[in-house]
Amino acid sequence: MTFELEEAIRKWRGTLYKNEAFEDGYVEELESHLRDEIEAAQASGTDVKSAFYRAVENLGIAEEIGAEFHKTQTRRLSGRSPWDPPRMVPALMWSYIRLTLRKIRHQKGYSLINIVGLALGMACCILILSWVQDEYSYDRFHKNAHRIFRVNSEIHAGGEVSYTAGSPAPIGKALVQEYPEVLRAVRVQAGWERWNFNYGDIDFTKHKLAAVDACFFEIFQFPFLKGDPKTALQDPHSIVLTESLAKLCFGDEDPMGKVIRKDDDVDMLVTGVIADIPRNSHLQFDYAFPAENMRQWRESKLDSWDYLQFATYIEIAENVDTAELNQKIRDIAQRHSTGSRVVVTLQPLTDIHLNSSHMNFWMTPYPNPGNKTFVMVFTLVAVCVLLTACINFMNLATARYATRAKEVGMRKVVGARRTDLIKQFMGESCVLAFISLGIAILLVMLLLPAFNQLSGKEMSFDLKGNLFLWLGLLAIALFTGLVSGSYPSLFLSSFSPTQVFRIVSYLGAYRDGRLRKVLVVVQFIFTIALIICTTVIYSQLHFIHNKDLGYDSKNIITFAAYGNFRRDFASVRTELLQDPHIINACSAFPPSSGIGRPTIQVDWEGKDPAREVRFYSDYGDYDFLDTFSLQMAAGRFYSRDYPTDADNFVVNETAVKLMGYTDPIGKRFTFKEKKGRIIGVVKDYHGGSLHEPIRPMVIEHGQGFFVCVKYQAGAAAETVAFLEKKWGKFVPGEPFQYRFVDESIQNFYQTERRVGRIIRSFTILAVFIACLGLFGLASFMAERRTKEIGIRKVMGARVGGIIVMLSKEFIKWVLMANLIAWPVGYFLTRRWLQGFAYRIALGWEIFLFSALLALFIAVLTVSYQAVRAATANPVQSLRYE
Amino acid sequence: MVSKALIAASTKPMILSILQSGENYGYQIIQKVKSISGGELEWSDGMLYPVLHRLEKDGLINSKWRISAEGRRRKYYSLTELGRIELSLEMQQWMSVHEALSRLWKPSQAYSA
């Protein structure tokens, strides 16, 4: 056979190409070298064949050259060779996924517990986090939201500070003039109803107004559908409607330029239509008009520094140090109006929703402010529930590891590296997590309407166009997958194959699963803490509901005193009492309308002149006492039999205590420039909510803004019908709006009840998830000890003894969890309870109850498996291998 | 015969020095080393190329594919500015080693100095 040089070189090149270190250019260069060498050898008389072989030998071994080439490559951080596939997608990914699905099919019960637990946890987490996100989203839709601030007032008087969202009416103008960094200011009253606007038959009495300055729509960028935000409110007789109100009034006609009537005498021109106000705006209104109008209508004192009925919002320049600005403007009210007790502070617009619950909103009602503590607690709950689900997953996975240990051993023997195994287990749990995520999303879609009802929100689960939510969900799934997979994968992969195959050693390791115990304990800490929170919230709500407020709130209707109800109440009252269902009626400020109006203009016999105290007052006429079943502590109430009573006073017990009288009757008392004597002391009653302590009160004799009607129990419908008729007679043209006093009281605690319901739901879910985990663990343990139980039974152990043996350990864990859950629960609930002036004591019963409940649930969960294992026939368990 | 370690250490200055007198390709470089050292320095031919590639990656030399007179594609290497600086540094180092050893190997001079 003759030697073919070209053929030999081709083959040689082939061997080089097999080595992945060589790239095209490298091989070509080496080939060029080889040919030079061969030619040189041939020139000196060597034959082709030996020239070729010598040249090849001189060049060296392909692998060694390849390794040298590799070294010249830039070193990668991972140390990965350039010819290895990138690690983001493990080579065996599809195999892992196939394997996972096979595992799910083979171990249906276990997989179901795992997936359902995770899915529930994730669904909870998604729901709560979307609630939290919604709470934080308030007012952020204005592009310049970060530059808008509300000017709040602190009123320092009588040794107390009260906070209000209103500020001195001229303050906006002053701020703009004095501080260049304040660009614009606007006064706002929004949220009121009952203004008498109308368009033909459609009146606006049930729609919310906004009385604002002209630049309102330049600062607050509510989108205009028609009209120009800059000029819409320039004319004092202009009005801007929301889309739905415009539609209601004009249908499909163009609303621009239409005339809306106010009080049948002033014409307002529609100059703009804005989109409906988003739910997550703290300003809510249906129509807006210039506040200047109110000068005529309400004699508002728009230039008075003592007039705090408007909220003022300012827009500041970019990059202004707000802390510094806040300092500079603190005393602006005192500078402009000597003796003013108002200190102003700036509150960022985006902070208003979550941080306004301590504020009075006199003329800009904001009935449902958020609560930062709740947001915090809820976030915590979300994380806890998700962690509980993750812990479950980890527990079950590690508990089952004995069945996988051989697989790990096999994989190691055939060459799997530890990183491969970690990848496999992580991958497996990630696949499970993503399956759970799918189910969780379905669950969220299913549960969202119920959750909206629970939380009073109108959230929608819009996956389209909500990138943030999508990424959040994926992150949650990945997080859950990785955390859940971390322990089993790191733990399992650490065994050497020899360990794994020796059954004895892994049983030992299994018994020693200390981390798993810790995980179960942590899980129960969450659960018990949640149970404590729920119990405390519900006990407090129960306490509130049953607390003797000092007056009878049942069967009383209140409504605003308009028309004759105000002008000639005495004769109206006689007319009302003719109805057999009506027991009593009075004109007053009902206790359910708040804690009363504060004043420091109060003086009494023997008062230290330097002392400044705050008294609160409500109006009440002769029948106030009987209508609300109030009790007298001393003296008597205002009576028609004593004509001078109108000049005297009835105070409450707290006021007497404050003044330091032992015998207050007949003492001289001055209240708001009215001088008189104390004729009676009424027993303390709670005006307003139980968040507030009882204040020193004066019940001023006179008519209140409300008519209160006490009717016979069970006659609510008849009474309302009767009153409606009378209302139509005395206040024609106005709709009859009324409230039941006991309902108004319940409204004080709307947020609490809502939060209570939410926390209760999630506690139940968390308990359920924890139980799922416990159930899985217990069944696994019972299964592992089948033989032991069989032998014990053969040796004479009783069923009861075996059940105790199997449950003992779980009970120990739950008890241990209590030790930590108690202080956690105590800390959380105490903080919440401090928001109530009247609250339940955090007694040991609550903690004991929570502990027993958790224990009961745990035992119930475990005992099913324990009983099943204990009553099994030993013949079968021992025969089975 | 020169030891492997010393060959490895001296490869870089050797290549840079050869390229100082103009561009060259792998085979020629090896031939030059052989003839200059009188066969004392024996390189495994294949090992030269990874070194050349590393030097190129470090920016000390440039490479260019050319067609030679015989019509063969050859990769020619030439010294860069950085390579020249590197070479002068290498020269100083090798010279100081050389001087130190020379002195040590002439005892009388070394001790008197």
PDB file of N, CA and C in Angstrom, chain A residues 41 59 107 118 123 146 155 189 238 293 303 322 424 527 532 565 624 700 727 730 749:
ATOM      1  N   ALA A  41      12.126  18.096   5.650  1.00  0.00           N
ATOM      2  CA  ALA A  41      12.671  16.759   5.807  1.00  0.00           C
ATOM      3  C   ALA A  41      12.876  16.103   4.447  1.00  0.00           C
ATOM      4  N   LEU A  59       5.349  17.602  16.633  1.00  0.00           N
ATOM      5  CA  LEU A  59       4.306  18.554  17.036  1.00  0.00           C
ATOM      6  C   LEU A  59       3.763  18.254  18.434  1.00  0.00           C
ATOM      7  N   GLN A 107     -46.469   8.705  43.561  1.00  0.00           N
ATOM      8  CA  GLN A 107     -46.781   8.992  44.964  1.00  0.00           C
ATOM      9  C   GLN A 107     -47.886  10.026  45.013  1.00  0.00           C
ATOM     10  N   LEU A 118     -48.577  23.880  48.967  1.00  0.00           N
ATOM     11  CA  LEU A 118     -47.839  24.994  48.366  1.00  0.00           C
ATOM     12  C   LEU A 118     -48.786  25.952  47.650  1.00  0.00           C
ATOM     13  N   ALA A 123     -51.353  31.024  47.028  1.00  0.00           N
ATOM     14  CA  ALA A 123     -52.568  31.787  46.746  1.00  0.00           C
ATOM     15  C   ALA A 123     -52.796  32.823  47.843  1.00  0.00           C
ATOM     16  N   HIS A 146     -45.069  62.697  43.954  1.00  0.00           N
ATOM     17  CA  HIS A 146     -43.976  62.845  44.923  1.00  0.00           C
ATOM     18  C   HIS A 146     -43.731  64.309  45.284  1.00  0.00           C
ATOM     19  N   ILE A 155     -53.261  71.195  66.453  1.00  0.00           N
ATOM     20  CA  ILE A 155     -53.839  72.263  67.272  1.00  0.00           C
ATOM     21  C   ILE A 155     -53.441  72.006  68.709  1.00  0.00           C
ATOM     22  N   GLN A 189     -62.187  71.056  49.594  1.00  0.00           N
ATOM     23  CA  GLN A 189     -63.167  70.366  50.427  1.00  0.00           C
ATOM     24  C   GLN A 189     -63.764  69.330  49.517  1.00  0.00           C
ATOM     25  N   SER A 238     -68.295  77.697  37.071  1.00  0.00           N
ATOM     26  CA  SER A 238     -68.023  76.546  36.211  1.00  0.00           C
ATOM     27  C   SER A 238     -68.060  75.288  37.065  1.00  0.00           C
ATOM     28  N   ASN A 293     -67.186  80.121  45.166  1.00  0.00           N
ATOM     29  CA  ASN A 293     -68.638  80.120  45.249  1.00  0.00           C
ATOM     30  C   ASN A 293     -69.130  80.057  46.674  1.00  0.00           C
ATOM     31  N   ASP A 303     -60.535  83.965  54.037  1.00  0.00           N
ATOM     32  CA  ASP A 303     -59.321  84.718  54.326  1.00  0.00           C
ATOM     33  C   ASP A 303     -58.929  84.635  55.799  1.00  0.00           C
ATOM     34  N   THR A 322     -37.557  68.432  51.972  1.00  0.00           N
ATOM     35  CA  THR A 322     -38.862  68.636  52.593  1.00  0.00           C
ATOM     36  C   THR A 322     -38.758  68.758  54.107  1.00  0.00           C
ATOM     37  N   GLN A 424     -30.721  18.498  40.326  1.00  0.00           N
ATOM     38  CA  GLN A 424     -31.875  17.621  40.125  1.00  0.00           C
ATOM     39  C   GLN A 424     -32.969  17.908  41.154  1.00  0.00           C
ATOM     40  N   THR A 527     -48.366  29.410  63.265  1.00  0.00           N
ATOM     41  CA  THR A 527     -49.768  29.077  63.390  1.00  0.00           C
ATOM     42  C   THR A 527     -50.325  29.552  64.727  1.00  0.00           C
ATOM     43  N   ILE A 532     -53.415  33.273  68.141  1.00  0.00           N
ATOM     44  CA  ILE A 532     -53.485  34.254  69.231  1.00  0.00           C
ATOM     45  C   ILE A 532     -54.032  35.580  68.710  1.00  0.00           C
ATOM     46  N   PHE A 565     -87.989  70.569  61.361  1.00  0.00           N
ATOM     47  CA  PHE A 565     -87.367  69.736  62.379  1.00  0.00           C
ATOM     48  C   PHE A 565     -86.391  70.568  63.213  1.00  0.00           C
ATOM     49  N   PHE A 624     -83.206  64.417  75.788  1.00  0.00           N
ATOM     50  CA  PHE A 624     -81.977  63.709  75.424  1.00  0.00           C
ATOM     51  C   PHE A 624     -81.723  62.549  76.384  1.00  0.00           C
ATOM     52  N   GLU A 700     -74.667  70.713  76.540  1.00  0.00           N
ATOM     53  CA  GLU A 700     -75.263  72.044  76.483  1.00  0.00           C
ATOM     54  C   GLU A 700     -76.737  71.918  76.205  1.00  0.00           C
ATOM     55  N   TRP A 727     -91.181  63.772  56.946  1.00  0.00           N
ATOM     56  CA  TRP A 727     -90.064  64.455  56.290  1.00  0.00           C
ATOM     57  C   TRP A 727     -90.540  65.100  54.999  1.00  0.00           C
ATOM     58  N   PHE A 730     -92.369  68.254  55.968  1.00  0.00           N
ATOM     59  CA  PHE A 730     -91.618  69.391  56.511  1.00  0.00           C
ATOM     60  C   PHE A 730     -90.463  69.835  55.623  1.00  0.00           C
ATOM     61  N   TYR A 749     -65.996  50.519  63.984  1.00  0.00           N
ATOM     62  CA  TYR A 749     -65.057  49.392  64.048  1.00  0.00           C
ATOM     63  C   TYR A 749     -65.030  48.598  62.755  1.00  0.00           C
TER      64      TYR A 749
END
